[in-house]
Each structure stands twice: as C-alpha cells, then as structure tokens.
Amino acid sequence: MVSDALTGAERLVHAAAGAGVQVCFANPGTTEMPLVAALDQQPGVRAVLGLQENVCTGAADGYARITGHAAMTLLHLGPGLANGLANLHNARRAHTPLVNVVGDHTSWHLPYDAPLASDIAALAATVGTVRTIADSDSISEVTRGAIDDAHRMLGVSTVIVPADHQQHRAPEPPSEPTKPLARTGVGSARVKEVATRLREAGSRAVLLLGGNSLTRAGQLAAGRVASSTGATLYSETFPARAERGGGLPNIDRLPYFPEAALAALTDADAVVVTGASDPVAYFGYEGIPSVLTRPGTLVRLAQPHEDAEEALLELADLVGADTPVPRVVAVSVPNDAAALTGRTVGQVVAACLPDGAIVSVEGGTCGYPFYTASAAAVAHTVLTNTGGAIGQGLPCALGAAIAAPDRPVIALQSDGSALYTIQALWTMSRERANVIVLIAANHTYNVLRTELGRHGNSEFGPQAAALTSLANPLVDWVTLATGLGVPASRVARVADLRHALTDAVASGGPYLIEMGL
Amino acid sequence: MVSDALTGAERLVHAAAGAGVQVCFANPGTTEMPLVAALDQQPGVRAVLGLQENVCTGAADGYARITGHAAMTLLHLGPGLANGLANLHNARRAHTPLVNVVGDHTSWHLPYDAPLASDIAALAATVGTVRTIADSDSISEVTRGAIDDAHRMLGVSTVIVPADHQQHRAPEPPSEPTKPLARTGVGSARVKEVATRLREAGSRAVLLLGGNSLTRAGQLAAGRVASSTGATLYSETFPARAERGGGLPNIDRLPYFPEAALAALTDADAVVVTGASDPVAYFGYEGIPSVLTRPGTLVRLAQPHEDAEEALLELADLVGADTPVPRVVAVSVPNDAAALTGRTVGQVVAACLPDGAIVSVEGGTCGYPFYTASAAAVAHTVLTNTGGAIGQGLPCALGAAIAAPDRPVIALQSDGSALYTIQALWTMSRERANVIVLIAANHTYNVLRTELGRHGNSEFGPQAAALTSLANPLVDWVTLATGLGVPASRVARVADLRHALTDAVASGGPYLIEMGL
C-alpha cells in the first residue's frame, strides 16, 4: 500500500505488520499516543493491554516461544522499559525474538531534561540491540531492521521512537521483505566430529539438550543417539520451550543445585552441548567450581541460536541408531485423601493434563516434581523461567494462550514469584485467555530458606524469618484473583485438586486454583 | 565495636547503622542471604519486606522525604534492581537521598555468565552513582561512602556487593563518622541580586518554589516576599515534599499542561527559581516551546540541592517584608448527596484531613482538585510523584507511614497508577502502617484520553479505547485489597466518603476506600 498521508506511527505499525508481527503487548503513555492511534489506522496488529510492563514483556516472551515469530511490546519511555526489563532479561536468556517499541520525548524537547527523561538506550542495551529513530523518514526501515535483529540474533531488540517522529506525516515507502526466523546450520564437519567423540566416550557421554533440540523431532533423535551410543540425556535446567510426554524419551533436567549438577556431568568424558549454554553453576558457592564439566570434556554440537534439531537428526543417522520403542509408563496418581505437596501436585497435574497443553512452570516447589511426573503424561509443551528473574510464569502463560488459543495453558506457579506480576490475571480476564493458574501457596520464599541454610544460617533470626515469609498476612489468592476478574477456588487435598483442575480444563480458563501446601 | 569475626555483610549493616540508616526496604534473593542473616546479627536496621522491588524503592523514597535521612533498599541482582528502577527514577527527580544495596554473584563466578548475570552497574548508573565492592576489606568504607554520596548529592547511590565478599569474615574497623545531610548555602551575593531583580519586576515577578523552600518557614518567608514585592508565588508542579494548610499562604502548583504553565510564566519579567528545577514543559507539544520562561527572565535563587529555605528567609529580610496575616478560609464542603467527582473528593479530603497528616498524591483526577481545596485545610504534608513514573503513590505512602508512625497518612491515588505497585498493600498490612488509601476508581487512563485528543484523535478506534480503559473487567478494589490483607469499603456519594474517611482516620490504617467516580 502506498499512501502519502501516513504518520510515522502508522508507518511503524504498517512495517511491523508487514514483517509478520501480529500482536503488540502494550502499556503506553503520553509519548506513545500516536502509536496507539495508529494501531486502529493500520490493520494487522492486535493490541493487548498489560497493567504493568513486566506483564507485557513476559507475555511477549511466552507468545514468541510458542509462535517462533517476534512479538512486539509498546512501552512508555525509560521508566516503562525499566518496569519490563526483568522479563526482557528472561527473554534474552530464552533466546526469544522480541521487539520493544519505546516512545520518547519529542526530539527537540530532549535537551531540557523534563521530569520523565532518562537514559532509555542505556537501559535497553542491557538486554539487546538498540536503534533510535532519528527522523521520521527512516521509521519503516528501522522498524524492519529491529525485527530482523530479533530474528537473526534470536534476541531482544529495542526501537526508541521520539513522539514528533511518530506524528510526522510522509509517504509510505513500498514494503520490503523481511527475513523470517531461520536458524544457522551446524555443518557436517562438526556433526562428524561429535559422532566420533560420542563413539569414543560410549556410556561415559552426556548429551545436554537446549534450544530447538527440545522439539519432538530433536528429542526422538537424541533418544536414538542415546540408545545407540549409551550416552545419558539431560535437558538444560531451564529450557525456554521443551516438548514432553506423549511417548518422548524421559529426559530429565540437569539438576538446579550445583552438587547434583556436578555429579551428573563430572564423570562424563564427553558432554555434548546441543543448543544449550555451557553448563555452569547457577550461583557460585564456596568449594564448588563454576564450570560443571571436567577440562576438555565439553563438546559443542550446536550453539543456542543454531539449528540443534537438524544437527541431532544428522547425528542420529550418523551413529546408525534406530528409533527406540517408546516405553509407555502410567502416570502415578496419589491417594485421593493425600495432602498436597510438591510431589502429589506434580503427579495430579501430570495425570490431569489435557492433550496438547502448554505448561508454564515457575518455582521449584511443584515445578521439579511435575517434571519428574510429566514424562509419562500426554504430549505437552513446557515453558520455564530461563533467566531467573521471578515474576515470569503468569505473563508467559498469558502470552502462550494468546499465541495458541486452541491449546489449554496451565500455569504451575509458586506463590512468591506470582506476586511480582500478579497484574497478569487482569489481562487473562480481559482477553479470556484459556489459562488455568495453579498457585502453590506455601506462603514462604522456600528456596531462600534453603539458601540461608547453605550459608550456615539454619537457625535464622526474626528478621531473616520475616524476609523469607509471605505469611502475616496470608495472601488470600481466591479473593485476590476475583478482584482482578479471574474466578478462583481453593483446594487442600489430592481429590479436590483433581476435581477442580478437571472442571477448569472442561470449562476453560481463566481460572485460578489456590493449592494449600 | 571492634570484633574479629564479622562477615562482610555484618560489617555493611554495622556501617549503615552507624551512619544513621534505620530501615532497609528489602526484596532479597539467594545472593543477598548473608546480608539477610546480618540484619539479625547487627542491631539498628529494621527490615521491611516488599513483594516487588518497586514497592521497596518507592517506600524508601517516601521514608527519606519524611525523615530527611537516607533510606536503604536491599535488592536482588540486576533484575531486582531493574524492577525498582522506576521509583528510583522518581527518587532521583525528588532529590531524595537513597542507598541501594544490590547483591551480585560471587566475584569469581561472574565471568561464567550464569543465567542471572546482567550489567547491574549500567542499570544503576541511570539513576545515580555506583560503587562495586571489590574486596571484603573495603566493605565498611564503601558503604559509608555510598551513604555520604546520597546525602551530599541528594540523590540515589548504589553499592553492588558480590556474595563472597558478603561472606568473608574479617575484623571490623573502628566506626568513622559520616556526614549528615547538609544543604549548601546560597551566599548573600546571590540573594542580594535576586532582591534587586524582584524590586525591579514588582508585580511582574514570579517565585517558583521547590526543594526545601516548601517547608513552613520557607513558604512563610515566600509569603512575606510576595506581600512586599507583589510577586506571584507558585510551587513546582510536582514537589517532593510540601507543607500545606494550617494558615500557610495558598501557593498553587504551576499548572501541568504547558499552555496554562506558559500563561503563568511568560508575562513575568523575573521568574525566581528557588529550589525547583528550571520550568520546562512536561512533554514537548508542537507549537509550544520547551522552555516556559522568556529569555533573560529566569533568575536562580537556589538549586534543588541548595538551602532554598535559608535563602528565602534572607531574601524576605532583605526586601523588608512583614509576615502577612494568614487569611483563614473555610474549607468548602460539598452537598452530602453529591456524586463523587475529582472536585468533590478533593473538598471532602481537605475537610476531613486530620491535623498533621501526610498526603501522598498520585494521579490528576483527584490530585489537582485536592490541592486547590487543601490550602484551607489543617496543617499537613504533601508528597507527589516527582518523576512521572507511575506506581509511586502507594509505596511512597507506605514509606512515609514507617518514617512517621505518629502521623496519619492518606494515599490519594488514581486507580491506573495504583495497579503498577499494588503489592504495597500487603506490606501496609504486615507493618500495620497507618495509611488510608483512597482509590479514585474511574476505570480509565483518563490523562491518556486527553492526550489522544491533543494528538487530534478525539474520536478514537476500538484498540485505542481498549488501551486507555481499565474497565472489562472492572477491578474490584475492595476484594483486591482484602486479598492482600487490607480491609476496604466502597463509596459513591459525598456523605459516604466523609463517613468512611472519618471512621478510618479514627480507627487507623491500613484501610482502603474505593471511590466510585
């Protein structure tokens, strides 16, 4: 479409839509009003409002993990971007293509250091690339460039758009094609080298899977490699997206705590890293090395941005492996009257999972036990918190539901982390997102109590106790969710959870279940 | 105290307490556990937990505005700091002394780019000074230096503390004195120059008051200057802290929208800026200049960090002014049956204000009308959102209540901005903070609808309508507050608000009143 009367904001939206952007997770302010108006003037981009920016960025991350295409956010100046940075950090660690559009003061107003002025570019640079629109004429080209950045790097890019350039009218240049997300191939030489290392190491090899090696095809190929060479399979501890269940091999996650992670890797003569980052300890603990592999044992098959799935398929063919017959394992279901614990919750959720569900997991209390139980579940997709900035699970579930309206989404969520971005519930309600939120309500930052113990403070004082407790007052999750437009109920026993979850799946979300642990 | 067995974390807390820090608004994680333990081992610093970091930083800002002494925050790595940056931006604009203590990975673990690693220093530098603890021995000195920074600059300083340096035990060096907050004097020459300019300009002069010129003494002095010279008085649009009522002169705020602000200043032959920033438009609008004063008319009496109160007292003596007799004006009280509007709410709050109250104002709907009405109220202190990063009002009210437990705090709060940091309610409940939250529930980002109109979009499309609406679903504030531990009620008429507010003041907070507008 060529028009001689498009505002800069309209040309930006037009360029984004032309490059395949379909959804914009937005929390705009005054300096983004031309962009808000443009979303109605130019077709193709659906706006979804978040009440706080970290909801928008986390939802964009979840959306892009499911669609494989860049999601867009619209944020208000430096403070709006700052509010969304934590989930952009997680998106960066997830290698998610994501484009932020951040408004700025009218360009000629910037030198006057008005109250809302701040260093937007410095903030954005901490999570990815930054481009600033210097004149209205370049707005389409720069927008396409930012989307290309996100797809090429598998990362976060930010476009800063001063308000005057949004308002300025000019002819729309003809659309130009943009590049879809395409992963770089690994090359046969590397695959052959890895095959040799695997054959040498035999059962003293580990394949550590991440990136797009955790597709169904990738995991099946990894299963063939394992059955042929004797290698052990691990998924990275916090995969951005992993298929699971439905007959896939039971690939456990590399343990979180470094002693167990070290035990899993240190005896291996070859640790073949395939789409994952190098395995290092999550935190540095005295007496435990940062690097979890022995010197010389780390072998790189594919970088996170490379095509790990294709490399695994080639590797499986090379080592001459047949597809192993999947072991069908029944899901263990706990006793109806049993209390809810991490383990029983994990088992119930695995047993009740609807086919094709997406499960957004945040928090260890139920997250680890669920992963243990879910190998035997129906086919589903798991999304986890890749960067450790908590408050990611609910927004990610929201974005996934918007990306895949035909798939039920379960947010298996610890209470402490849920409270960082609790505003996500409101957007779930507004968008009628099919998300069932399961809150593991133990009213404690439990991992911090463990960590206090690790620092030699197993008996901690009143201030440490208060700083790691969410009791006093107890958050009433049912009331809180209702206040934000999401119906909810509370369960305390296995049978209650099973019934509530089954009913919620049948009725569709959004719905919240407070699980008293 | 000299001990040979203090951890770095204990020495940090000891140094902070020694420098007068009494409260730490904290949202710690794994890398801050030694500091959490230290808060119990070393006396003097009270920890207050926030469920999200922007609550902590906003509360620290409110606390320091009331006490005049640096508040401290404890934040978890880059993402934790990022979550709190928006209210640090506001603190920077408020010239608030504030020290962030941010944990980091164990120093030898940093090169391995673990999932939670990010550029903490780059984030912190956007709001103030940054110091990184490079070894355990320097921890006391660097902590004292950061507190000195905050007091000297009247600004935000950040100390980054790797976990290993927190854990390392070493002798505690003897305490060294730190400098309390002391503003720089203006000097008589400048005061004399300003007196001359004021005499020349006569009634064509404006005094624009900010910083510590908005104390009672400062405003009374400004009143004397005005009565002697004929100058007009304005407060800056968003003062960090202003005394008001109780017979003080009725000093209006400089209008927010630039046309009105320009009209207030452009005819003046002298605009004497006293503790405020230079008056510039809040945003840049086509056809309206950024600078609101005519060339050559701006006269600087005191910078924001200088002693504006003292300068005004000297100026008042110099222009030979007597204290004007305060006009006692009765508060207008609207009809009992009247609907709640910005105007009627402002009047009721002004009329019901308990003596010595602190009022945290965020949002224009009721904020501007309250300021108009409150000149005739009893003596009180107003805190406003200085930097425009919304989500500031509730945390600021919380911090003020902790700073002054003997003073009732009213949070006069728009609904849209309240939702950014709604987690503040939970901490109000835990700390039994005497805060009465008044939510102006119009379920709209009203200012954005005004701004859309200013951009020529008075009739806006469905996406613009949805992005500026908080309806669908309606937030149920009573239920939401209850879920977070704060009792609440809903009012729709003047009489109901008057009764609810009077009762809440009598019973003490925390309490929330949803005002249906």
XYZ file of N, CA and C in Angstrom, chain B residues 38-140:
309
model
N 22.721 -11.029 58.338
C 23.415 -9.967 59.073
C 22.448 -8.980 59.720
N 21.274 -8.805 59.136
C 20.303 -7.865 59.705
C 19.865 -8.300 61.101
N 19.972 -9.598 61.373
C 19.689 -10.063 62.729
C 20.927 -10.016 63.623
N 22.110 -10.118 63.022
C 23.337 -10.184 63.822
C 23.801 -8.810 64.279
N 23.476 -7.795 63.482
C 23.895 -6.441 63.820
C 22.653 -5.615 64.142
N 22.658 -4.902 65.251
C 21.450 -4.161 65.622
C 21.306 -2.852 64.851
N 20.105 -2.338 64.808
C 19.904 -0.956 64.375
C 19.176 -0.778 63.068
N 19.135 -1.797 62.207
C 18.456 -1.636 60.918
C 17.245 -2.571 60.857
N 16.086 -1.978 60.705
C 14.828 -2.728 60.642
C 14.545 -3.089 59.189
N 14.275 -4.354 58.926
C 13.987 -4.800 57.560
C 12.483 -4.779 57.315
N 12.101 -4.256 56.161
C 10.692 -4.230 55.742
C 10.619 -4.917 54.385
N 9.845 -5.986 54.309
C 9.765 -6.768 53.065
C 8.749 -6.157 52.087
N 9.160 -6.002 50.845
C 8.240 -5.675 49.756
C 8.120 -6.881 48.841
N 6.947 -7.122 48.295
C 6.736 -8.299 47.446
C 7.197 -8.054 46.021
N 7.516 -6.823 45.706
C 8.048 -6.469 44.392
C 8.938 -5.258 44.640
N 10.031 -5.141 43.895
C 11.079 -4.195 44.247
C 10.674 -2.733 44.105
N 9.731 -2.439 43.212
C 9.338 -1.042 43.058
C 8.574 -0.546 44.286
N 8.037 -1.476 45.069
C 7.464 -1.126 46.370
C 8.584 -0.700 47.311
N 9.679 -1.444 47.291
C 10.816 -1.138 48.184
C 11.417 0.231 47.868
N 11.684 0.473 46.579
C 12.357 1.727 46.227
C 11.427 2.929 46.440
N 10.149 2.752 46.121
C 9.194 3.848 46.340
C 9.005 4.128 47.819
N 8.993 3.081 48.627
C 8.854 3.265 50.078
C 10.094 3.936 50.647
N 11.265 3.554 50.136
C 12.500 4.189 50.605
C 12.478 5.683 50.280
N 11.965 6.015 49.105
C 11.841 7.419 48.703
C 10.911 8.170 49.669
N 9.741 7.608 49.917
C 8.790 8.259 50.835
C 9.365 8.395 52.235
N 10.054 7.350 52.672
C 10.667 7.363 54.007
C 11.687 8.499 54.122
N 12.552 8.599 53.110
C 13.617 9.609 53.176
C 13.066 11.022 53.003
N 11.987 11.165 52.244
C 11.397 12.511 52.129
C 10.900 13.006 53.481
N 10.411 12.082 54.315
C 9.880 12.486 55.618
C 10.987 12.627 56.655
N 11.935 11.694 56.679
C 12.973 11.750 57.720
C 14.110 12.690 57.370
N 14.316 12.948 56.065
C 15.480 13.750 55.668
C 16.774 12.972 55.766
N 16.689 11.684 56.001
C 17.890 10.858 56.114
C 17.792 9.707 55.120
N 18.935 9.295 54.588
C 18.948 8.245 53.573
C 18.228 6.989 54.050
N 17.391 6.478 53.188
C 16.811 5.166 53.392
C 17.639 4.175 52.600
N 17.491 2.893 52.923
C 18.252 1.857 52.243
C 17.294 0.841 51.631
N 17.705 0.301 50.489
C 16.979 -0.832 49.924
C 17.945 -2.008 49.820
N 17.403 -3.211 49.782
C 18.196 -4.423 49.534
C 17.529 -5.156 48.377
N 18.264 -5.279 47.259
C 17.675 -5.786 46.015
C 18.513 -6.925 45.457
N 17.879 -7.763 44.667
C 18.496 -8.999 44.173
C 19.007 -8.818 42.749
N 20.303 -8.663 42.598
C 20.954 -8.674 41.287
C 20.343 -7.645 40.319
N 20.691 -7.767 39.033
C 20.196 -6.822 38.032
C 18.681 -6.813 37.890
N 18.047 -7.986 37.764
C 16.587 -7.954 37.619
C 15.856 -7.330 38.810
N 16.349 -7.577 40.018
C 15.720 -6.953 41.188
C 15.866 -5.443 41.146
N 17.066 -4.989 40.792
C 17.282 -3.545 40.662
C 16.396 -2.983 39.551
N 16.339 -3.693 38.420
C 15.516 -3.231 37.297
C 14.064 -3.051 37.732
N 13.547 -4.008 38.491
C 12.163 -3.905 38.960
C 11.924 -2.670 39.818
N 12.977 -2.168 40.451
C 12.824 -0.998 41.312
C 13.243 0.315 40.680
N 13.665 0.286 39.419
C 14.232 1.494 38.793
C 13.225 2.617 38.604
N 11.985 2.284 38.333
C 11.006 3.341 38.045
C 10.863 4.269 39.253
N 10.751 3.688 40.435
C 10.652 4.559 41.606
C 11.997 5.154 42.016
N 13.095 4.557 41.588
C 14.394 5.217 41.775
C 14.491 6.436 40.863
N 13.917 6.319 39.659
C 13.828 7.490 38.781
C 13.071 8.614 39.489
N 11.943 8.274 40.096
C 11.184 9.301 40.830
C 11.999 9.869 41.988
N 12.733 8.996 42.691
C 13.563 9.455 43.819
C 14.651 10.402 43.330
N 15.235 10.070 42.183
C 16.255 10.953 41.599
C 15.669 12.332 41.324
N 14.456 12.345 40.755
C 13.821 13.634 40.452
C 13.370 14.354 41.719
N 13.183 13.602 42.803
C 12.786 14.216 44.078
C 14.000 14.694 44.875
N 15.217 14.412 44.368
C 16.446 14.732 45.105
C 16.418 14.080 46.479
N 16.056 12.818 46.471
C 15.952 12.042 47.705
C 17.251 11.290 47.956
N 17.808 11.385 49.175
C 18.978 10.549 49.485
C 18.541 9.105 49.694
N 19.110 8.202 48.926
C 18.651 6.813 48.935
C 19.805 5.909 48.536
N 20.019 4.853 49.288
C 21.128 3.930 49.016
C 20.574 2.543 48.705
N 20.918 2.028 47.529
C 20.559 0.662 47.181
C 21.731 -0.251 47.476
N 21.465 -1.338 48.141
C 22.456 -2.403 48.279
C 21.976 -3.545 47.396
N 22.781 -3.867 46.393
C 22.396 -4.880 45.416
C 23.415 -6.012 45.468
N 22.944 -7.199 45.732
C 23.840 -8.354 45.737
C 24.245 -8.733 44.328
N 25.370 -9.408 44.223
C 25.794 -9.914 42.914
C 26.354 -11.324 43.109
N 26.548 -11.989 41.986
C 27.172 -13.296 42.033
C 28.513 -13.204 42.765
N 28.893 -14.270 43.393
C 30.247 -14.460 43.902
C 31.237 -13.973 42.837
N 32.242 -13.194 43.235
C 33.056 -12.481 42.237
C 33.717 -13.432 41.231
N 34.190 -14.586 41.717
C 34.876 -15.488 40.781
C 33.896 -16.240 39.877
N 32.606 -16.109 40.147
C 31.602 -16.778 39.311
C 31.140 -15.872 38.159
N 31.419 -14.575 38.284
C 30.902 -13.614 37.298
C 31.315 -13.889 35.857
N 32.588 -14.316 35.594
C 32.979 -14.500 34.182
C 32.165 -15.559 33.445
N 31.414 -16.390 34.169
C 30.767 -17.529 33.511
C 29.355 -17.216 33.018
N 28.938 -15.980 33.189
C 27.670 -15.524 32.611
C 26.506 -16.473 32.955
N 26.380 -16.757 34.243
C 25.287 -17.607 34.723
C 23.947 -16.929 34.415
N 22.847 -17.700 34.464
C 21.561 -17.155 33.995
C 21.182 -15.804 34.584
N 21.464 -15.579 35.868
C 21.029 -14.321 36.484
C 22.036 -13.183 36.340
N 23.127 -13.400 35.617
C 24.112 -12.328 35.441
C 23.585 -11.276 34.472
N 23.821 -10.028 34.794
C 23.485 -8.934 33.869
C 24.292 -7.717 34.287
N 24.173 -6.646 33.556
C 25.008 -5.461 33.789
C 24.348 -4.566 34.843
N 24.579 -4.924 36.112
C 23.951 -4.197 37.223
C 24.409 -2.747 37.244
N 25.722 -2.541 37.014
C 26.268 -1.180 37.111
C 25.636 -0.263 36.066
N 25.393 -0.800 34.860
C 24.779 0.029 33.814
C 23.368 0.439 34.217
N 22.633 -0.469 34.811
C 21.281 -0.135 35.264
C 21.329 0.929 36.361
N 22.216 0.715 37.340
C 22.280 1.631 38.482
C 22.733 3.021 38.048
N 23.620 3.074 37.042
C 24.145 4.370 36.601
C 23.058 5.253 35.994
N 21.945 4.680 35.578
C 20.877 5.518 35.003
C 20.164 6.347 36.075
N 20.363 6.016 37.343
C 19.686 6.777 38.408
C 20.633 7.437 39.406
N 21.942 7.194 39.309
C 22.838 7.834 40.270
C 24.231 7.256 40.240
N 24.929 7.340 41.365
C 26.300 6.837 41.435
C 26.313 5.345 41.736
N 27.413 4.699 41.371
C 27.550 3.255 41.556
C 28.915 2.948 42.146
N 28.949 2.121 43.152
C 30.209 1.612 43.697
C 30.095 0.098 43.784
N 31.160 -0.594 43.386
C 31.173 -2.051 43.489
C 32.188 -2.464 44.539
N 31.788 -3.332 45.446
C 32.706 -3.836 46.474
C 33.686 -4.789 45.786
N 34.958 -4.386 45.760
C 35.965 -5.187 45.051
C 36.645 -6.185 45.975
N 36.575 -5.951 47.262
C 37.125 -6.910 48.222
C 36.409 -6.695 49.545
N 36.443 -7.719 50.363
C 35.701 -7.677 51.615
C 36.210 -6.580 52.550
N 37.513 -6.298 52.507
C 38.083 -5.340 53.457
C 37.508 -3.941 53.323
N 37.088 -3.587 52.114
C 36.652 -2.207 51.883
C 35.160 -2.017 52.129
N 34.476 -3.047 52.616
C 33.012 -3.016 52.607
C 32.443 -1.910 53.509
N 33.037 -1.683 54.661
C 32.526 -0.640 55.564
C 32.741 0.737 54.946
